[in-house]
Each structure stands twice: as structure tokens, then as C-alpha cells.
Tab-separated table of N, CA and C in Angstrom:
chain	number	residue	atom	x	y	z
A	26	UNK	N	31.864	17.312	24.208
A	26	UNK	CA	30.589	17.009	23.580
A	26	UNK	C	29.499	17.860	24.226
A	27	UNK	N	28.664	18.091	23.586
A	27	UNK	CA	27.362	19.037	24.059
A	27	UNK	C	26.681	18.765	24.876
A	28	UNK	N	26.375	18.814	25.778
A	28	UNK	CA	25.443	17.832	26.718
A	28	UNK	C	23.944	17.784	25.833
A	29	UNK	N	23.116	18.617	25.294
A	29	UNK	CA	22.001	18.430	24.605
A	29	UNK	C	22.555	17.576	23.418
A	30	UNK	N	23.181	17.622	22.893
A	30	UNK	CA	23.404	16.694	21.518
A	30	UNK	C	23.661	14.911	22.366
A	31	UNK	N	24.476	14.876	23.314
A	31	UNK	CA	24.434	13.882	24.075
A	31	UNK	C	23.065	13.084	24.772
A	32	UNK	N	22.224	14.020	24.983
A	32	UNK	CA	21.109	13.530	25.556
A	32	UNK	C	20.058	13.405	24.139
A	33	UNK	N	20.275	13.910	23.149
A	33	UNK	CA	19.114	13.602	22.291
A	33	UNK	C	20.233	12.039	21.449
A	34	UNK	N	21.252	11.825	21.469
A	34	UNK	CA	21.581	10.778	21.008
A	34	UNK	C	21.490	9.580	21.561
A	35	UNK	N	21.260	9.676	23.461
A	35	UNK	CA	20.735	8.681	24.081
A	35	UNK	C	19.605	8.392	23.347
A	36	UNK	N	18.793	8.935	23.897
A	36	UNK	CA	17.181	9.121	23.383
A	36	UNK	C	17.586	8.429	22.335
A	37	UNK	N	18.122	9.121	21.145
A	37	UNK	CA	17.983	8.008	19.799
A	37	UNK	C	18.338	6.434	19.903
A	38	UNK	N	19.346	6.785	20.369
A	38	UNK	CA	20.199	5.144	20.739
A	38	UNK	C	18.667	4.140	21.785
A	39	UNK	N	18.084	4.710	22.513
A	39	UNK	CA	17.241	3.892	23.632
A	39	UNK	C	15.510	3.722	22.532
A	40	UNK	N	15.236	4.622	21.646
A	40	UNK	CA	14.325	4.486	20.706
A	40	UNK	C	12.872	3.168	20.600
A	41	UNK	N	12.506	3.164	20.993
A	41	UNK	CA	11.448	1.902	20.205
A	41	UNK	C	10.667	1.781	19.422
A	42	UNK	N	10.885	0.710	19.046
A	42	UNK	CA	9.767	0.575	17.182
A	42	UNK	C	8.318	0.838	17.560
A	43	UNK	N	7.583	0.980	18.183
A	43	UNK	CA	6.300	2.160	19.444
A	43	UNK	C	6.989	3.603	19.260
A	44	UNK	N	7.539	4.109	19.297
A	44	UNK	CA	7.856	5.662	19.804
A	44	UNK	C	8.464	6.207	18.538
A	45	UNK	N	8.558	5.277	17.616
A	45	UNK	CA	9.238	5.497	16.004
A	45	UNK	C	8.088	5.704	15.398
A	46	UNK	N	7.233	4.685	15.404
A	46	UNK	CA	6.137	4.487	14.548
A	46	UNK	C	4.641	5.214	15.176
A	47	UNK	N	4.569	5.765	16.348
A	47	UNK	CA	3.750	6.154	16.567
A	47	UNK	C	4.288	7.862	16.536
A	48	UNK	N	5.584	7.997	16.915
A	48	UNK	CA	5.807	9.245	16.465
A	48	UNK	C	5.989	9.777	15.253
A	49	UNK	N	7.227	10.216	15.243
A	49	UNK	CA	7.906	10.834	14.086
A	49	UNK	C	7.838	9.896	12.956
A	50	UNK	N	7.419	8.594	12.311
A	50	UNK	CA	7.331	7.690	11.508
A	50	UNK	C	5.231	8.507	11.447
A	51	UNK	N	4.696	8.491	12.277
A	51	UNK	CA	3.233	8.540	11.710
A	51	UNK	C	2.943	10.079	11.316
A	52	UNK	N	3.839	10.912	11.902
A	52	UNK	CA	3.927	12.291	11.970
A	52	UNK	C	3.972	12.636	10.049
A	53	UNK	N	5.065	12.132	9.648
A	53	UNK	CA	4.971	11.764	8.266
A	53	UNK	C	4.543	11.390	7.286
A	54	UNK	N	4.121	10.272	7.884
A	54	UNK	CA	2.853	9.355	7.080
A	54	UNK	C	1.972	9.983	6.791
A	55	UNK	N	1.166	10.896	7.897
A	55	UNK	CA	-0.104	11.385	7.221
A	55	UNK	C	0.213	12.843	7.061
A	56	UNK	N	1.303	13.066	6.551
A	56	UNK	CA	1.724	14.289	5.661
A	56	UNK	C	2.018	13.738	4.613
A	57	UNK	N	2.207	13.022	4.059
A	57	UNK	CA	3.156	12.130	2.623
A	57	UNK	C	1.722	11.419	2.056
A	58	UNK	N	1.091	10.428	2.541
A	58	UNK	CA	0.377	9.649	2.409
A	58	UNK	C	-1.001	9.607	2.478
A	59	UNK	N	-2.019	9.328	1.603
A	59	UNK	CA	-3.420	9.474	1.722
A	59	UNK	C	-3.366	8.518	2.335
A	60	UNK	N	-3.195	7.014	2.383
A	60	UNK	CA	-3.939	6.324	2.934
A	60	UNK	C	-3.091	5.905	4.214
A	61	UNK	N	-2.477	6.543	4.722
A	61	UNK	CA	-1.788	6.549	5.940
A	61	UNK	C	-2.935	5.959	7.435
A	62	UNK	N	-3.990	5.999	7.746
A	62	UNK	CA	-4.785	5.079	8.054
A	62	UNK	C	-4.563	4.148	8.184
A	63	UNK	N	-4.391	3.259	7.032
A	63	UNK	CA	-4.366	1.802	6.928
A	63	UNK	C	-2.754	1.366	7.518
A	64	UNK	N	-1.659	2.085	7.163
A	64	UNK	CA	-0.505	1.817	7.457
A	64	UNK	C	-0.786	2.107	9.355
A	65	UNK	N	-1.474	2.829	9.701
A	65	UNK	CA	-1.667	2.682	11.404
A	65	UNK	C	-2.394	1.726	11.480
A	66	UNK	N	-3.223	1.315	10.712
A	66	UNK	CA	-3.952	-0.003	11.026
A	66	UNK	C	-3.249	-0.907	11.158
A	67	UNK	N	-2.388	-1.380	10.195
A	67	UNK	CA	-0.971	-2.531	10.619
A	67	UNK	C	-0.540	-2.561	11.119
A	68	UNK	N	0.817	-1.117	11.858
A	68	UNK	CA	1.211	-0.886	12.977
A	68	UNK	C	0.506	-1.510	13.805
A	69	UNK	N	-0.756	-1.068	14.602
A	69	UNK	CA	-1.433	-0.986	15.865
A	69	UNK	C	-1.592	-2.797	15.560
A	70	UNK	N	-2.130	-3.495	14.344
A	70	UNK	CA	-2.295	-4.693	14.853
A	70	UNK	C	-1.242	-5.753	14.844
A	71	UNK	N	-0.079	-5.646	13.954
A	71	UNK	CA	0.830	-6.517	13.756
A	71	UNK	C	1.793	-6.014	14.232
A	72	UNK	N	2.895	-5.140	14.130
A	72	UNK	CA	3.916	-4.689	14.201
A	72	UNK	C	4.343	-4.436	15.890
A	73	UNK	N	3.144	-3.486	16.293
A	73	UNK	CA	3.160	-3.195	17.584
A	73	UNK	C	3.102	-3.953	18.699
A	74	UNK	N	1.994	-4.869	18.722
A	74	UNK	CA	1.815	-6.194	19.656
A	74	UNK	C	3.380	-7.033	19.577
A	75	UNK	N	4.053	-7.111	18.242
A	75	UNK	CA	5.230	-8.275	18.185
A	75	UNK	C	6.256	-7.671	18.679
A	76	UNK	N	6.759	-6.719	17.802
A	76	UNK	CA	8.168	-5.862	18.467
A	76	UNK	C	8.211	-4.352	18.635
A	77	UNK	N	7.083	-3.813	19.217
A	77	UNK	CA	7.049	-2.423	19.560
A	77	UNK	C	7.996	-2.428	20.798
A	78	UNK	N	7.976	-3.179	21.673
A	78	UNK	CA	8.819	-2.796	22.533
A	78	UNK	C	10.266	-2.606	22.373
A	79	UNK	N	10.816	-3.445	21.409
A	79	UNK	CA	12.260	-3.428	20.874
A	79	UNK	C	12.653	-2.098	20.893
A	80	UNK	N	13.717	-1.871	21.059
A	80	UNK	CA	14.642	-0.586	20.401
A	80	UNK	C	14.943	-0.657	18.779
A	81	UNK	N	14.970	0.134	18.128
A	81	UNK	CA	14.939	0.095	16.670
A	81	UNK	C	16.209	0.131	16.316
A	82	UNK	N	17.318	0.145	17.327
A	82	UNK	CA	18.638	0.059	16.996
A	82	UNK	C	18.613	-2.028	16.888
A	83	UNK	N	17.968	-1.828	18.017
A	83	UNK	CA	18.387	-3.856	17.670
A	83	UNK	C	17.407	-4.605	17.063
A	84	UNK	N	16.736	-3.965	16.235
A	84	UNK	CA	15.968	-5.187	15.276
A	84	UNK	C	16.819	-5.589	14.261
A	85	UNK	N	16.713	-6.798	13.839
A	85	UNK	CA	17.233	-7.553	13.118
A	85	UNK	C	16.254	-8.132	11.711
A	86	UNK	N	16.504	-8.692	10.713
A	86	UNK	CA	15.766	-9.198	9.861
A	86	UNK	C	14.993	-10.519	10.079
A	87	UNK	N	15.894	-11.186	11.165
A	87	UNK	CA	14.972	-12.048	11.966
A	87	UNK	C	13.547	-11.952	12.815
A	88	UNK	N	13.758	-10.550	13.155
A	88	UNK	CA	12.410	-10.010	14.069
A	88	UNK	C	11.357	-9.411	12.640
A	89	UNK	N	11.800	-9.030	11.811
A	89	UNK	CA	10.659	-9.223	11.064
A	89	UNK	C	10.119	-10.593	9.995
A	90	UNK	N	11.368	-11.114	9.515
A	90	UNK	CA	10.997	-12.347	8.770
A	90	UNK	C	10.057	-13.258	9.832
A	91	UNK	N	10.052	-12.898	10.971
A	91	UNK	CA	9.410	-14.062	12.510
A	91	UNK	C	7.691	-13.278	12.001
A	92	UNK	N	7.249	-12.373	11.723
A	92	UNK	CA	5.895	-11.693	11.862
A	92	UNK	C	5.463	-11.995	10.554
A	93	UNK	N	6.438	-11.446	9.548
A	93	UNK	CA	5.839	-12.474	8.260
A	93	UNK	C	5.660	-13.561	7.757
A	94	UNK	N	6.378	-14.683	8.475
A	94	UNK	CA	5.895	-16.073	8.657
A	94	UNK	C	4.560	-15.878	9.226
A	95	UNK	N	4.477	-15.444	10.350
A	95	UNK	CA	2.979	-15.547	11.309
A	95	UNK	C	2.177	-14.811	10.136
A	96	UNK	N	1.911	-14.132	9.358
A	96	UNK	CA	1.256	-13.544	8.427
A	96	UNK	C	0.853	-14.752	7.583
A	97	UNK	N	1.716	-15.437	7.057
A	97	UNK	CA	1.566	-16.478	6.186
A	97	UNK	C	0.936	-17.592	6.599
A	98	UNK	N	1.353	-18.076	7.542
A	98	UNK	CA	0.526	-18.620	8.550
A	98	UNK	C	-1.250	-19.005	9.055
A	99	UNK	N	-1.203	-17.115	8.848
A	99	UNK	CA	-2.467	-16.908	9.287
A	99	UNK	C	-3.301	-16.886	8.286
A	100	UNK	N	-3.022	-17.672	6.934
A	100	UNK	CA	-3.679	-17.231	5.203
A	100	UNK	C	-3.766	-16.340	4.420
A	101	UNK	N	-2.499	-15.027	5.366
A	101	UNK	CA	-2.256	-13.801	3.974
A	101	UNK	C	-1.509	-14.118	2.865
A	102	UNK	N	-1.942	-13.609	1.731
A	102	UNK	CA	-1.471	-13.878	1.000
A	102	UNK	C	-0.043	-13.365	0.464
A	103	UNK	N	0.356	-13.640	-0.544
A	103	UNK	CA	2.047	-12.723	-0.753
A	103	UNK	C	1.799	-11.908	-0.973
A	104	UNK	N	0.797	-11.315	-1.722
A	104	UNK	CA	0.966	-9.398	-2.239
A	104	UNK	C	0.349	-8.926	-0.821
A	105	UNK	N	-0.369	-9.180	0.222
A	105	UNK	CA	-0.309	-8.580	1.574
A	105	UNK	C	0.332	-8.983	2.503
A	106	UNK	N	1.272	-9.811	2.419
A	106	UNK	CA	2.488	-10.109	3.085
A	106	UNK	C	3.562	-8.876	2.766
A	107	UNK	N	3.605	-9.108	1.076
A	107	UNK	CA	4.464	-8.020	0.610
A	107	UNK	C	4.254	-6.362	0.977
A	108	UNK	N	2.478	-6.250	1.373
A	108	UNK	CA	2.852	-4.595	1.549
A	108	UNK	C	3.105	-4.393	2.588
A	109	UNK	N	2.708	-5.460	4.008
A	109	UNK	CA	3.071	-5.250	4.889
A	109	UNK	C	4.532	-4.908	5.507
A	110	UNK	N	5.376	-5.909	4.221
A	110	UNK	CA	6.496	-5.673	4.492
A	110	UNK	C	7.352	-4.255	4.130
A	111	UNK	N	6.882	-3.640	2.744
A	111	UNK	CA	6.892	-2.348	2.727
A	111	UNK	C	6.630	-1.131	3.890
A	112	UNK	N	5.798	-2.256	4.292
A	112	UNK	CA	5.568	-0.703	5.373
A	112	UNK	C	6.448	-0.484	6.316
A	113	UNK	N	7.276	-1.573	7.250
A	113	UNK	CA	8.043	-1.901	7.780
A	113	UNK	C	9.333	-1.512	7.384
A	114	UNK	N	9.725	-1.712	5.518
A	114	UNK	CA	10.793	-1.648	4.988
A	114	UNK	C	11.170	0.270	4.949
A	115	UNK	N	9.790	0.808	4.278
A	115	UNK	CA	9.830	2.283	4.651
A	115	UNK	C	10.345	3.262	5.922
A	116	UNK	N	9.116	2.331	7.295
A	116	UNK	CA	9.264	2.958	8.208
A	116	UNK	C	11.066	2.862	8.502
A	117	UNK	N	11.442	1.781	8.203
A	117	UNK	CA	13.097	1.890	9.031
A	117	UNK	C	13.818	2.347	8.017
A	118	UNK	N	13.613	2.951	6.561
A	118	UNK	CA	14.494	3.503	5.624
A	118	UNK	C	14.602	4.971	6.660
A	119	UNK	N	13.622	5.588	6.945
A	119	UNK	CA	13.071	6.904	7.478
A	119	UNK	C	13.758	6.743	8.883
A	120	UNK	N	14.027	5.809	9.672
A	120	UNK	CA	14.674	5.244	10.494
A	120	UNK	C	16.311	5.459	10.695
A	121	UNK	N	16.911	4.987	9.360
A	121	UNK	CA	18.399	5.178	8.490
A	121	UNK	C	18.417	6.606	8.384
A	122	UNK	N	17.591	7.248	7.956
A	122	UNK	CA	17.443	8.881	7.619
A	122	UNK	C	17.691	9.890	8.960
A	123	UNK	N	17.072	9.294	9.973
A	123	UNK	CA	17.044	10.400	11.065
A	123	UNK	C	18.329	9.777	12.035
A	124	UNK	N	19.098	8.807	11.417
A	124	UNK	CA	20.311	8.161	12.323
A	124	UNK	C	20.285	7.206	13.556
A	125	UNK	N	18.539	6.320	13.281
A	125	UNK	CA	18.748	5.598	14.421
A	125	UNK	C	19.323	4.329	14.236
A	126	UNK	N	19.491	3.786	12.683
A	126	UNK	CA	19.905	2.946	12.678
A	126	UNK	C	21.411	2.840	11.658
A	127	UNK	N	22.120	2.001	11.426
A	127	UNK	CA	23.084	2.270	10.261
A	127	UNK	C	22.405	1.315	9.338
A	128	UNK	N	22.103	0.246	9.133
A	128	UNK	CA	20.918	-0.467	7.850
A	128	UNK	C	19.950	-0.600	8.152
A	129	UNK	N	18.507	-1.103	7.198
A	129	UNK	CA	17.913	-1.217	6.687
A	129	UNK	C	17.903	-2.942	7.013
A	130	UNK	N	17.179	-3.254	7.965
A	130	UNK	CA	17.166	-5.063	8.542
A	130	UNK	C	16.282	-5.374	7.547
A	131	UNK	N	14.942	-4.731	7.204
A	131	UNK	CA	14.201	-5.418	6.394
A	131	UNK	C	14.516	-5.580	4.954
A	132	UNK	N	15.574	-4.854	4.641
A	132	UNK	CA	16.214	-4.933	3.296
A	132	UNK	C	16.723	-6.026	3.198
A	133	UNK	N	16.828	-6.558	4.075
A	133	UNK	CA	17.635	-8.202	3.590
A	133	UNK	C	16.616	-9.369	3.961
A	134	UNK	N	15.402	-8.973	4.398
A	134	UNK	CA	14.136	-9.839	4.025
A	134	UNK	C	13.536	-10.205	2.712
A	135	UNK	N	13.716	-11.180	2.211
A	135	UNK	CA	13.332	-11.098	0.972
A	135	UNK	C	11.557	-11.158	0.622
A	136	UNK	N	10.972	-10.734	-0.370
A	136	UNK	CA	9.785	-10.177	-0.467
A	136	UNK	C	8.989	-11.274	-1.079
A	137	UNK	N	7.441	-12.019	-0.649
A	137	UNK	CA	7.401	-12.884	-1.428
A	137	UNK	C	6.553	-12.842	-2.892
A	138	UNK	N	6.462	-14.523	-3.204
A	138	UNK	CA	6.068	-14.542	-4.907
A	138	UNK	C	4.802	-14.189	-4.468
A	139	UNK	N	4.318	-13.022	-5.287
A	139	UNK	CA	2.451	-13.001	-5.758
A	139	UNK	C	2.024	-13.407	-6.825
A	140	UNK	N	0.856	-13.955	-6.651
A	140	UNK	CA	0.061	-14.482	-7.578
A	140	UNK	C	-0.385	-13.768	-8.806
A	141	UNK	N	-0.774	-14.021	-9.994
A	141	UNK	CA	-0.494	-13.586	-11.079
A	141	UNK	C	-2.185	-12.990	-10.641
A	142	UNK	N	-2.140	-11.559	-11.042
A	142	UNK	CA	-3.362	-10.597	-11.632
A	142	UNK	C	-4.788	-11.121	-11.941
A	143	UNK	N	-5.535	-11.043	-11.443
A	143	UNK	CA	-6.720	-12.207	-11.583
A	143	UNK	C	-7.552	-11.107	-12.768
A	144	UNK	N	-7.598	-11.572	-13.701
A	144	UNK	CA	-8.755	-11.277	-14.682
A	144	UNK	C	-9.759	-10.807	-14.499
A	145	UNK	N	-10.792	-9.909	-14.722
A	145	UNK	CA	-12.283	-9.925	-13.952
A	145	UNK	C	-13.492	-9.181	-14.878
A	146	UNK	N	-14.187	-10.482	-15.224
A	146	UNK	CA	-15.280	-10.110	-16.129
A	146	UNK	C	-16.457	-10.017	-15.148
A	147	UNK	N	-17.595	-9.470	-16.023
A	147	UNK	CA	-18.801	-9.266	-15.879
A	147	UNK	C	-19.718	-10.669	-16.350
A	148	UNK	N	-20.317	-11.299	-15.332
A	148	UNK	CA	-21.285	-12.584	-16.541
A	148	UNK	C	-22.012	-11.778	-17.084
A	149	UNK	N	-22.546	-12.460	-17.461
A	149	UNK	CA	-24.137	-11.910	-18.679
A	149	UNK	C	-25.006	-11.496	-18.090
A	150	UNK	N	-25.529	-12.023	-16.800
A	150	UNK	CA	-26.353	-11.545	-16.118
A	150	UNK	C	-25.957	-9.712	-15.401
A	151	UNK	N	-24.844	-10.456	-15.123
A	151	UNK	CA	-24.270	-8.761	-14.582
A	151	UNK	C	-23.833	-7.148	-15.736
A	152	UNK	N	-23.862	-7.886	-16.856
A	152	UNK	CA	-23.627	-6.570	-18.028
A	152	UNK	C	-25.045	-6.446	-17.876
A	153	UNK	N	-25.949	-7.719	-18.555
A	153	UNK	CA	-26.893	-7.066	-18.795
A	153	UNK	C	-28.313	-6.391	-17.603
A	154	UNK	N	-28.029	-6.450	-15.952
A	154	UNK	CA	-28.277	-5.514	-15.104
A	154	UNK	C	-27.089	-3.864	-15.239
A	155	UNK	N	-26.335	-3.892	-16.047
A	155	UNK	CA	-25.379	-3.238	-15.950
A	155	UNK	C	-26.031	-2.102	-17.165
A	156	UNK	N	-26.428	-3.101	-18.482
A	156	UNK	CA	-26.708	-2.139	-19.423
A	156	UNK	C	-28.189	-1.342	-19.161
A	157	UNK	N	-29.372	-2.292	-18.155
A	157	UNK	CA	-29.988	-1.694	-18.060
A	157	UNK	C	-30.363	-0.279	-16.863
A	158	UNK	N	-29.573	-0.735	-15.970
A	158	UNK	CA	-28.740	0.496	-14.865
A	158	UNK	C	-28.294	1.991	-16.278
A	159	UNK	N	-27.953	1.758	-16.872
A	159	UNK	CA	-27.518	3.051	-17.929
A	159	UNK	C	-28.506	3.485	-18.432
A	160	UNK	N	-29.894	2.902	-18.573
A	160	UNK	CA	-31.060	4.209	-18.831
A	160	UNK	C	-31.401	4.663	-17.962
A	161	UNK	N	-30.872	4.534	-16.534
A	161	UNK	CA	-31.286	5.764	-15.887
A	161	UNK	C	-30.360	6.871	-15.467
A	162	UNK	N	-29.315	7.088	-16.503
A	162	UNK	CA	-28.080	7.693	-16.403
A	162	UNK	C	-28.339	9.049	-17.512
A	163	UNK	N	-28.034	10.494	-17.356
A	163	UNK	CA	-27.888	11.314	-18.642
A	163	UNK	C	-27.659	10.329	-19.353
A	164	UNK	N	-28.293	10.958	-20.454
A	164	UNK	CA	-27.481	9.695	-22.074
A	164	UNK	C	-26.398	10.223	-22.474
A	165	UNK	N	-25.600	11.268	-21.883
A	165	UNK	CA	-24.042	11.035	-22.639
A	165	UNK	C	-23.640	10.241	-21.682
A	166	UNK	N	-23.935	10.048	-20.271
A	166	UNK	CA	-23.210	9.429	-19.493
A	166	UNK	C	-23.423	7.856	-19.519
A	167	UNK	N	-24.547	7.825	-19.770
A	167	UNK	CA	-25.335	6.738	-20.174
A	167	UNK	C	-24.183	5.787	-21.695
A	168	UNK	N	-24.334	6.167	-22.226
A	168	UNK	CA	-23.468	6.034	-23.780
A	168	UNK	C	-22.183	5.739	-23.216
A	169	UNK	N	-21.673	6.402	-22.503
A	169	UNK	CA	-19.987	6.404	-22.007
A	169	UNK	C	-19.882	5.215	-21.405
A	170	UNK	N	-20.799	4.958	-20.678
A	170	UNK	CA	-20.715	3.930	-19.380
A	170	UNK	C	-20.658	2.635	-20.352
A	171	UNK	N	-21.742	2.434	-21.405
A	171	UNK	CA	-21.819	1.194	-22.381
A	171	UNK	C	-20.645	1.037	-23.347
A	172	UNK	N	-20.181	1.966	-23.647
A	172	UNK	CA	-19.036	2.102	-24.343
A	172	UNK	C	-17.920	1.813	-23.732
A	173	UNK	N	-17.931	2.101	-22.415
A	173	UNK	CA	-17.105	1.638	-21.575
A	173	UNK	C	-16.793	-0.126	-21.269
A	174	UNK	N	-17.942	-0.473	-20.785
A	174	UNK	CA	-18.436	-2.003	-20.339
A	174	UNK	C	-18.183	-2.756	-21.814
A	175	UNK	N	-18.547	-2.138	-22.660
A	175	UNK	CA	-18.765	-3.415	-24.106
A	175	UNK	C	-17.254	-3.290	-24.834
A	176	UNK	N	-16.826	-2.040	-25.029
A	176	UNK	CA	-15.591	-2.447	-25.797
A	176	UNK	C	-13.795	-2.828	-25.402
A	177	UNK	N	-14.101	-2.340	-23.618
A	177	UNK	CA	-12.713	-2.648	-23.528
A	177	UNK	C	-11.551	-1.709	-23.198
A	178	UNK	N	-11.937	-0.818	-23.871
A	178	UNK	CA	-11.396	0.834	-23.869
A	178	UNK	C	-11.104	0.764	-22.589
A	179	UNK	N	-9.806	2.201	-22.666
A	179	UNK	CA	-9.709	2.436	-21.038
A	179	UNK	C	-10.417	3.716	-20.856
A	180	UNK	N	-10.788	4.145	-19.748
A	180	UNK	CA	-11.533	5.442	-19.365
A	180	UNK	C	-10.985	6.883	-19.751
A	181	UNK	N	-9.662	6.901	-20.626
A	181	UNK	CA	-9.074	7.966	-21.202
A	181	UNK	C	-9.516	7.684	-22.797
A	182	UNK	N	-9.190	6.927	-23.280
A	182	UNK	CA	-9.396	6.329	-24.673
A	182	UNK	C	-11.187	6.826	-24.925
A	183	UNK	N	-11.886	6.298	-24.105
A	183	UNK	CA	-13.179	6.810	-24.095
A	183	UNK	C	-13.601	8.338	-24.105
A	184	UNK	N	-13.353	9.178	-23.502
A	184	UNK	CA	-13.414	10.196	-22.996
A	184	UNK	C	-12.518	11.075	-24.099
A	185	UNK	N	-11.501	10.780	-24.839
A	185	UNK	CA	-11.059	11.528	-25.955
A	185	UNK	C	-11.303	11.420	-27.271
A	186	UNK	N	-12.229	9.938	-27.029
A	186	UNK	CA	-12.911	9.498	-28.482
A	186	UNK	C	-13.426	11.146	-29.187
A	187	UNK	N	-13.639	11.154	-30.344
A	187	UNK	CA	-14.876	12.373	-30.932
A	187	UNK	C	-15.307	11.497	-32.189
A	188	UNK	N	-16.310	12.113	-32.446
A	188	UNK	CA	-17.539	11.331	-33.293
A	188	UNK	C	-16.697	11.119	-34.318
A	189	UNK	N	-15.791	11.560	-34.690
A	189	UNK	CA	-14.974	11.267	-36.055
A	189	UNK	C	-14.148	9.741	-36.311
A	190	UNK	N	-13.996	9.115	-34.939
A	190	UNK	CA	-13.754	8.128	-34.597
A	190	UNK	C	-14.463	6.971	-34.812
A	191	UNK	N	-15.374	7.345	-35.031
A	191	UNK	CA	-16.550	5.915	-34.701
A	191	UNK	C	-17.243	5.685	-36.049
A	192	UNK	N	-16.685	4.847	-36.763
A	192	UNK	CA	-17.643	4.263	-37.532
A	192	UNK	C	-19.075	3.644	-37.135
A	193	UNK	N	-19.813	3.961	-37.737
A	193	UNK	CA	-21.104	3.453	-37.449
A	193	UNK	C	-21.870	2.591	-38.069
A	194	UNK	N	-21.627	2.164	-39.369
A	194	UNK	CA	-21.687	1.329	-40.459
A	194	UNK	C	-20.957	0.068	-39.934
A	195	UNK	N	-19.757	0.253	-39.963
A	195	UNK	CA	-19.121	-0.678	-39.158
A	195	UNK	C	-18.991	-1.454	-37.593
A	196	UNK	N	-19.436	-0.769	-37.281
A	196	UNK	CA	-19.434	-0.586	-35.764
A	196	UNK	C	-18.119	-1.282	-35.145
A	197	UNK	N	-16.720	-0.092	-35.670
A	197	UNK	CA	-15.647	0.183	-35.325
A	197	UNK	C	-15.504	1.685	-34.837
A	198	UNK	N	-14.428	1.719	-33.820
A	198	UNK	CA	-13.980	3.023	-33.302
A	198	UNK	C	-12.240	2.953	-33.418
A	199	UNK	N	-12.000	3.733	-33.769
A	199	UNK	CA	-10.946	4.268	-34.383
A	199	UNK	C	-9.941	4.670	-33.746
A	200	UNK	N	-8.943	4.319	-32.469
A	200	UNK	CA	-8.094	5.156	-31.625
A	200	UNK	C	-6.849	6.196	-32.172
């Protein structure tokens, strides 16, 4: 056996979820990822304090299902329970990739239920500070913005409208 191939497989084998995630795991991140930031923001406050010291060969799905309880716990909700757990689930896929581990522990964490999509209108008071905010806008931009707010449209649908579209008699628009 090689003695350098031997000594970088220690190294892998002795590894910690700290020296994963602050290295070669963040090294990535903010090559891949715009908002790679925030994923060090989690690291540094959750991940790191609980099991940075671990070796990333012996985490288990227990050592993370233990941090996402404490998440839940603490009044996060499931869809930020859930990305947290993504981030975790990523970092050790990338983990599997460079051979420090043979699975994927957080893969057998199961992910939890989120709450259904919350709706979100404007009251009356707020369109109509909204419609009057648009006279001080160019008036095509001005027009776009109301057209925007009143009918519903999505911001492509708007923007490819042409006058041929729009009844005006009616006051229908035509997709």
C-alpha cells in the first residue's frame, strides 16, 4: 500500500463533521450556491455546537433525528426543520462522494409534514396605499404595477401582454 494513499485514508477515516463542513463541504457551497451564507449560518449555530466534534464516519440517523427534535422543540416549524435537514442530508451525500462514508444516515431520517402554503392578500387599505404609491412611478411602470396588483396575472403574463389583448370596453385581457 502507498504510504500517502494510507495517510490520506486515515485522515478520511479520523474526519469530523467541523473539518467536513467547514472545509471541503463549505469550499463547495459557495461555489454551487448563492445563498451558501445561510447554510454557514446553520452549520455554525446548530450542527456544529451538537455534533461537530463527531467523526463523520460514526454519525448515525440518531445524531441527527436528536437536533431535529431540539429544533421542534424550540418552535421551528416543519418546512425549517425540513431545510435544515437538507442541509445536513446534502452535506453527507457530498460526504458518500469523496468516500468518507458508505450511507447517507440522514437518508433514513424521515422529513417532516409542512403546513399548507399560506395565501397572501393585500387589505384594502394596503392596495389602496399601493395604488396610490403608482403615481409616482413612470406610467408604463406605473400601469404594470396596477395591472399587476388588480388582476392576478403572473409577472410574465403581464409583461407579454400587447395592446391587442386587452379589451377595453370590456375590461377583459385576453392571455
Amino acid at each position: 500500500v502507498n504510504p500517502k494513499e494510507e495517510l490520506r485514508r486515515q485522515e478520511q477515516d479520523s474526519m469530523t463533521f467541523r473539518e467536513l463542513g467547514m472545509g471541503p463541504y463549505l469550499d463547495l457551497v459557495k461555489t454551487t450556491c448563492r445563498h451558501w451564507r445561510k447554510k454557514l449560518q446553520q452549520l455554525e449555530r446548530v450542527w456544529l455546537p451538537a455534533i461537530g466534534k463527531k467523526r463523520v464516519r460514526d454519525l448515525t440517523p440518531s445524531d441527527f433525528e436528536t437536533e431535529l427534535q431540539r429544533l421542534s422543540r424550540r418552535g421551528r416549524t416543519g418546512s425549517t426543520i425540513n431545510r435544515h435537514r437538507a442541509l445536513v442530508h446534502h452535506m453527507m451525500n457530498y460526504a458518500l462522494r469523496l468516500g468518507l462514508v458508505d450511507s447517507n444516515p440522514v437518508a433514513r431520517v424521515p422529513r417532516r409534514k409542512e403546513g399548507a402554503p399560506r395565501d397572501k392578500f393585500m387589505t384594502d387599505e394596503q392596495m389602496a396605499a399601493f395604488i396610490r404609491e403608482t403615481e409616482n412611478c413612470e406610467p408604463t411602470s406605473g400601469a404594470i404595477l396596477k395591472v399587476l396588483a388588480c388582476s392576478g396575472l403572473r409577472a410574465g403574463e403581464v409583461m407579454s401582454l400587447a395592446l391587442s389583448a386587452i379589451d377595453w370596453q370590456e375590461s377583459t385581457i385576453y392571455l
